PDB file of C-alpha atoms in Angstrom:
ATOM      1  CA  UNK M   1      94.181 143.813  76.294  1.00 40.00           C
ATOM      2  CA  UNK M   2      97.925 143.129  76.378  1.00 41.00           C
ATOM      3  CA  UNK M   3      99.358 139.739  77.296  1.00 38.00           C
ATOM      4  CA  UNK M   4     101.009 141.133  80.421  1.00 39.00           C
ATOM      5  CA  UNK M   5      97.558 142.064  81.775  1.00 38.00           C
ATOM      6  CA  UNK M   6      96.825 138.372  82.426  1.00 36.00           C
ATOM      7  CA  UNK M   7      97.607 137.526  86.040  1.00 36.00           C
ATOM      8  CA  UNK M   8      97.805 134.119  87.663  1.00 36.00           C
ATOM      9  CA  UNK M   9      97.490 133.509  91.376  1.00 35.00           C
ATOM     10  CA  UNK M  10      98.353 130.110  92.772  1.00 34.00           C
ATOM     11  CA  UNK M  11      97.189 129.672  96.341  1.00 32.00           C
ATOM     12  CA  UNK M  12      98.865 127.470  98.889  1.00 34.00           C
ATOM     13  CA  UNK M  13      95.531 126.623 100.485  1.00 33.00           C
ATOM     14  CA  UNK M  14      93.676 124.908  97.656  1.00 36.00           C
ATOM     15  CA  UNK M  15      94.287 122.946  94.509  1.00 38.00           C
ATOM     16  CA  UNK M  16      92.881 125.701  92.279  1.00 41.00           C
ATOM     17  CA  UNK M  17      94.580 128.328  90.147  1.00 42.00           C
ATOM     18  CA  UNK M  18      92.752 131.609  89.917  1.00 42.00           C
ATOM     19  CA  UNK M  19      93.235 133.464  86.635  1.00 42.00           C
ATOM     20  CA  UNK M  20      91.834 136.811  85.743  1.00 41.00           C
ATOM     21  CA  UNK M  21      92.228 139.671  83.324  1.00 42.00           C
ATOM     22  CA  UNK M  22      92.433 143.099  84.868  1.00 41.00           C
ATOM     23  CA  UNK M  23      93.153 146.696  84.035  1.00 39.00           C
ATOM     24  CA  UNK M  24      96.302 147.413  86.059  1.00 41.00           C
ATOM     25  CA  UNK M  25      95.484 151.083  86.582  1.00 39.00           C
ATOM     26  CA  UNK M  26      92.006 150.695  88.022  1.00 38.00           C
ATOM     27  CA  UNK M  27      92.154 147.136  89.348  1.00 40.00           C
ATOM     28  CA  UNK M  28      88.858 145.997  87.761  1.00 40.00           C
ATOM     29  CA  UNK M  29      88.558 142.246  87.496  1.00 41.00           C
ATOM     30  CA  UNK M  30      86.928 141.318  84.205  1.00 38.00           C
ATOM     31  CA  UNK M  31      86.696 137.553  84.445  1.00 43.00           C
ATOM     32  CA  UNK M  32      87.702 134.789  86.801  1.00 44.00           C
ATOM     33  CA  UNK M  33      88.433 131.254  85.676  1.00 44.00           C
ATOM     34  CA  UNK M  34      89.067 128.341  88.042  1.00 45.00           C
ATOM     35  CA  UNK M  35      91.431 125.668  86.826  1.00 45.00           C
ATOM     36  CA  UNK M  36      92.374 122.475  88.589  1.00 53.00           C
ATOM     37  CA  UNK M  37      96.058 122.167  89.430  1.00 59.00           C
ATOM     38  CA  UNK M  38      97.615 118.744  89.058  1.00 75.00           C
ATOM     39  CA  UNK M  39      98.685 117.167  92.298  1.00 79.00           C
ATOM     40  CA  UNK M  40     102.394 116.753  92.790  1.00 88.00           C
ATOM     41  CA  UNK M  41     103.556 113.154  93.012  1.00 90.00           C
ATOM     42  CA  UNK M  42     106.174 112.095  95.538  1.00 92.00           C
ATOM     43  CA  UNK M  43     107.524 108.554  95.716  1.00 93.00           C
ATOM     44  CA  UNK M  44     109.735 107.327  98.543  1.00 94.00           C
ATOM     45  CA  UNK M  45     111.704 104.131  97.904  1.00 93.00           C
ATOM     46  CA  UNK M  46     113.394 102.680 100.970  1.00 93.00           C
ATOM     47  CA  UNK M  47     114.574  99.455 102.560  1.00 93.00           C
ATOM     48  CA  UNK M  48     112.683 100.039 105.822  1.00 94.00           C
ATOM     49  CA  UNK M  49     109.776 102.007 107.218  1.00 96.00           C
ATOM     50  CA  UNK M  50     107.932 102.205 110.532  1.00 97.00           C
ATOM     51  CA  UNK M  51     105.582 100.435 111.345  1.00 97.00           C
ATOM     52  CA  UNK M  52     106.431  97.613 108.926  1.00 97.00           C
ATOM     53  CA  UNK M  53     110.145  97.062 109.484  1.00 96.00           C
ATOM     54  CA  UNK M  54     112.706  99.007 111.522  1.00 95.00           C
ATOM     55  CA  UNK M  55     116.417  98.682 112.113  1.00 93.00           C
ATOM     56  CA  UNK M  56     117.379 102.344 112.493  1.00 91.00           C
ATOM     57  CA  UNK M  57     116.636 105.987 111.819  1.00 92.00           C
ATOM     58  CA  UNK M  58     115.775 105.517 108.132  1.00 93.00           C
ATOM     59  CA  UNK M  59     112.622 103.645 109.163  1.00 94.00           C
ATOM     60  CA  UNK M  60     111.581 106.535 111.422  1.00 95.00           C
ATOM     61  CA  UNK M  61     112.053 109.100 108.639  1.00 93.00           C
ATOM     62  CA  UNK M  62     110.261 107.083 105.952  1.00 94.00           C
ATOM     63  CA  UNK M  63     107.497 106.232 108.416  1.00 95.00           C
ATOM     64  CA  UNK M  64     106.800 109.842 109.380  1.00 95.00           C
ATOM     65  CA  UNK M  65     107.817 112.151 106.511  1.00 94.00           C
ATOM     66  CA  UNK M  66     105.141 111.092 103.974  1.00 95.00           C
ATOM     67  CA  UNK M  67     102.388 112.088 106.423  1.00 94.00           C
ATOM     68  CA  UNK M  68     103.780 115.635 106.635  1.00 94.00           C
ATOM     69  CA  UNK M  69     102.680 116.447 103.082  1.00 92.00           C
ATOM     70  CA  UNK M  70      99.230 117.936 102.522  1.00 91.00           C
ATOM     71  CA  UNK M  71      97.172 115.193 100.875  1.00 88.00           C
ATOM     72  CA  UNK M  72      95.159 117.839  99.006  1.00 88.00           C
ATOM     73  CA  UNK M  73      98.250 118.885  97.031  1.00 89.00           C
ATOM     74  CA  UNK M  74     100.547 115.870  97.119  1.00 90.00           C
ATOM     75  CA  UNK M  75     100.071 112.242  96.173  1.00 91.00           C
ATOM     76  CA  UNK M  76     102.702 110.569  98.358  1.00 92.00           C
ATOM     77  CA  UNK M  77     103.511 106.875  98.041  1.00 94.00           C
ATOM     78  CA  UNK M  78     106.152 104.539  99.464  1.00 95.00           C
ATOM     79  CA  UNK M  79     107.808 101.435  97.972  1.00 95.00           C
ATOM     80  CA  UNK M  80     109.383  98.816 100.259  1.00 96.00           C
ATOM     81  CA  UNK M  81     110.625  95.236  99.958  1.00 97.00           C
ATOM     82  CA  UNK M  82     108.078  92.654 101.094  1.00 97.00           C
ATOM     83  CA  UNK M  83     110.246  91.051 103.763  1.00 96.00           C
ATOM     84  CA  UNK M  84     108.942  87.880 105.365  1.00 96.00           C
ATOM     85  CA  UNK M  85     109.846  89.418 108.748  1.00 95.00           C
ATOM     86  CA  UNK M  86     107.190  92.157 108.404  1.00 97.00           C
ATOM     87  CA  UNK M  87     104.660  91.407 111.157  1.00 97.00           C
ATOM     88  CA  UNK M  88     101.726  89.287 110.041  1.00 97.00           C
ATOM     89  CA  UNK M  89      99.254  91.892 111.402  1.00 97.00           C
ATOM     90  CA  UNK M  90     100.265  94.053 108.403  1.00 97.00           C
ATOM     91  CA  UNK M  91     101.211  91.421 105.818  1.00 97.00           C
ATOM     92  CA  UNK M  92      97.809  89.740 105.914  1.00 97.00           C
ATOM     93  CA  UNK M  93      96.235  93.058 104.808  1.00 98.00           C
ATOM     94  CA  UNK M  94      98.447  93.546 101.758  1.00 98.00           C
ATOM     95  CA  UNK M  95      96.545  93.286  98.475  1.00 98.00           C
ATOM     96  CA  UNK M  96      98.095  91.540  95.495  1.00 98.00           C
ATOM     97  CA  UNK M  97      98.206  93.843  92.453  1.00 97.00           C
ATOM     98  CA  UNK M  98     100.290  92.124  89.772  1.00 96.00           C
ATOM     99  CA  UNK M  99     103.521  90.328  88.999  1.00 96.00           C
ATOM    100  CA  UNK M 100     106.082  90.193  86.219  1.00 95.00           C
ATOM    101  CA  UNK M 101     109.543  88.758  85.562  1.00 94.00           C
ATOM    102  CA  UNK M 102     112.767  90.748  85.520  1.00 89.00           C
ATOM    103  CA  UNK M 103     116.282  89.987  84.252  1.00 86.00           C
ATOM    104  CA  UNK M 104     119.062  91.702  86.170  1.00 77.00           C
ATOM    105  CA  UNK M 105     121.922  90.533  83.954  1.00 80.00           C
ATOM    106  CA  UNK M 106     122.852  87.787  81.522  1.00 82.00           C
ATOM    107  CA  UNK M 107     123.403  85.442  84.466  1.00 80.00           C
ATOM    108  CA  UNK M 108     120.422  86.529  86.613  1.00 75.00           C
ATOM    109  CA  UNK M 109     117.303  85.999  84.516  1.00 81.00           C
ATOM    110  CA  UNK M 110     113.564  85.787  84.971  1.00 89.00           C
ATOM    111  CA  UNK M 111     113.257  86.814  88.596  1.00 91.00           C
ATOM    112  CA  UNK M 112     109.697  86.955  89.903  1.00 95.00           C
ATOM    113  CA  UNK M 113     108.563  90.448  90.970  1.00 95.00           C
ATOM    114  CA  UNK M 114     105.270  90.620  92.836  1.00 96.00           C
ATOM    115  CA  UNK M 115     103.624  93.935  93.654  1.00 97.00           C
ATOM    116  CA  UNK M 116     101.375  94.307  96.685  1.00 98.00           C
ATOM    117  CA  UNK M 117      99.544  97.368  97.973  1.00 98.00           C
ATOM    118  CA  UNK M 118      98.437  98.535 101.401  1.00 98.00           C
ATOM    119  CA  UNK M 119      96.759 101.849 102.241  1.00 97.00           C
ATOM    120  CA  UNK M 120      97.775 102.896 105.751  1.00 96.00           C
ATOM    121  CA  UNK M 121      97.473 106.287 107.506  1.00 93.00           C
ATOM    122  CA  UNK M 122      96.540 108.142 104.291  1.00 92.00           C
ATOM    123  CA  UNK M 123      99.553 106.747 102.389  1.00 95.00           C
ATOM    124  CA  UNK M 124      99.702 104.136  99.621  1.00 96.00           C
ATOM    125  CA  UNK M 125     102.448 101.619 100.314  1.00 98.00           C
ATOM    126  CA  UNK M 126     103.692  99.263  97.622  1.00 97.00           C
ATOM    127  CA  UNK M 127     105.631  96.144  98.541  1.00 97.00           C
ATOM    128  CA  UNK M 128     107.949  94.384  96.109  1.00 96.00           C
ATOM    129  CA  UNK M 129     107.833  90.631  96.577  1.00 96.00           C
ATOM    130  CA  UNK M 130     110.489  88.063  95.787  1.00 95.00           C
ATOM    131  CA  UNK M 131     110.873  85.227  98.282  1.00 94.00           C
ATOM    132  CA  UNK M 132     114.411  84.407  97.160  1.00 93.00           C
ATOM    133  CA  UNK M 133     115.601  87.903  98.100  1.00 93.00           C
ATOM    134  CA  UNK M 134     113.253  88.970 100.868  1.00 95.00           C
ATOM    135  CA  UNK M 135     112.611  85.850 102.939  1.00 94.00           C
ATOM    136  CA  UNK M 136     114.628  86.759 106.012  1.00 92.00           C
ATOM    137  CA  UNK M 137     114.583  87.268 109.761  1.00 91.00           C
ATOM    138  CA  UNK M 138     116.304  90.652 109.407  1.00 90.00           C
ATOM    139  CA  UNK M 139     116.290  93.070 106.452  1.00 90.00           C
ATOM    140  CA  UNK M 140     120.068  93.240 106.140  1.00 90.00           C
ATOM    141  CA  UNK M 141     122.577  90.400 105.784  1.00 88.00           C
ATOM    142  CA  UNK M 142     126.036  90.070 104.339  1.00 89.00           C
ATOM    143  CA  UNK M 143     127.327  92.874 102.134  1.00 91.00           C
ATOM    144  CA  UNK M 144     127.673  90.634  99.071  1.00 88.00           C
ATOM    145  CA  UNK M 145     124.138  89.258  99.384  1.00 89.00           C
ATOM    146  CA  UNK M 146     122.666  92.718 100.105  1.00 89.00           C
ATOM    147  CA  UNK M 147     124.281  94.117  96.928  1.00 88.00           C
ATOM    148  CA  UNK M 148     122.411  91.590  94.780  1.00 85.00           C
ATOM    149  CA  UNK M 149     119.145  91.896  96.739  1.00 88.00           C
ATOM    150  CA  UNK M 150     119.058  95.672  96.599  1.00 87.00           C
ATOM    151  CA  UNK M 151     120.179  95.763  92.951  1.00 85.00           C
ATOM    152  CA  UNK M 152     117.055  93.677  92.336  1.00 86.00           C
ATOM    153  CA  UNK M 153     114.952  96.048  94.467  1.00 86.00           C
ATOM    154  CA  UNK M 154     116.378  99.094  92.700  1.00 82.00           C
TER     155      UNK M 154
END
């Protein structure tokens, strides 16, 4: 059987790939093999997200778009800063995962980076913790301070 007689069908309705060999002229299916398809990974990184913190339209988009992906085919996750102004009703459910230290430059060294996780509405949310940068009453401040904070977050 020639190589071009091998056909692959990828369905949009399952996470399987159906492969079979066939004789093109008579359409006889000789064998069928089911293979798992790897899920596609999508990661959103943003400064705000409903329901945790909102100042504008970005929070609405990041809060709703991840839920539009089919969880059977997409592993969607979101990363946000762990602001102190996130309501306690959410923050007290965040689970500590790990921490490490990061140097941003020769003058900004050994900054604590904590990583917390919260599973909410079928989405894994990760929160990046650093009290120096994210202890605040509002997610945005002066331009100069925000440049350093979000360089750290990036």
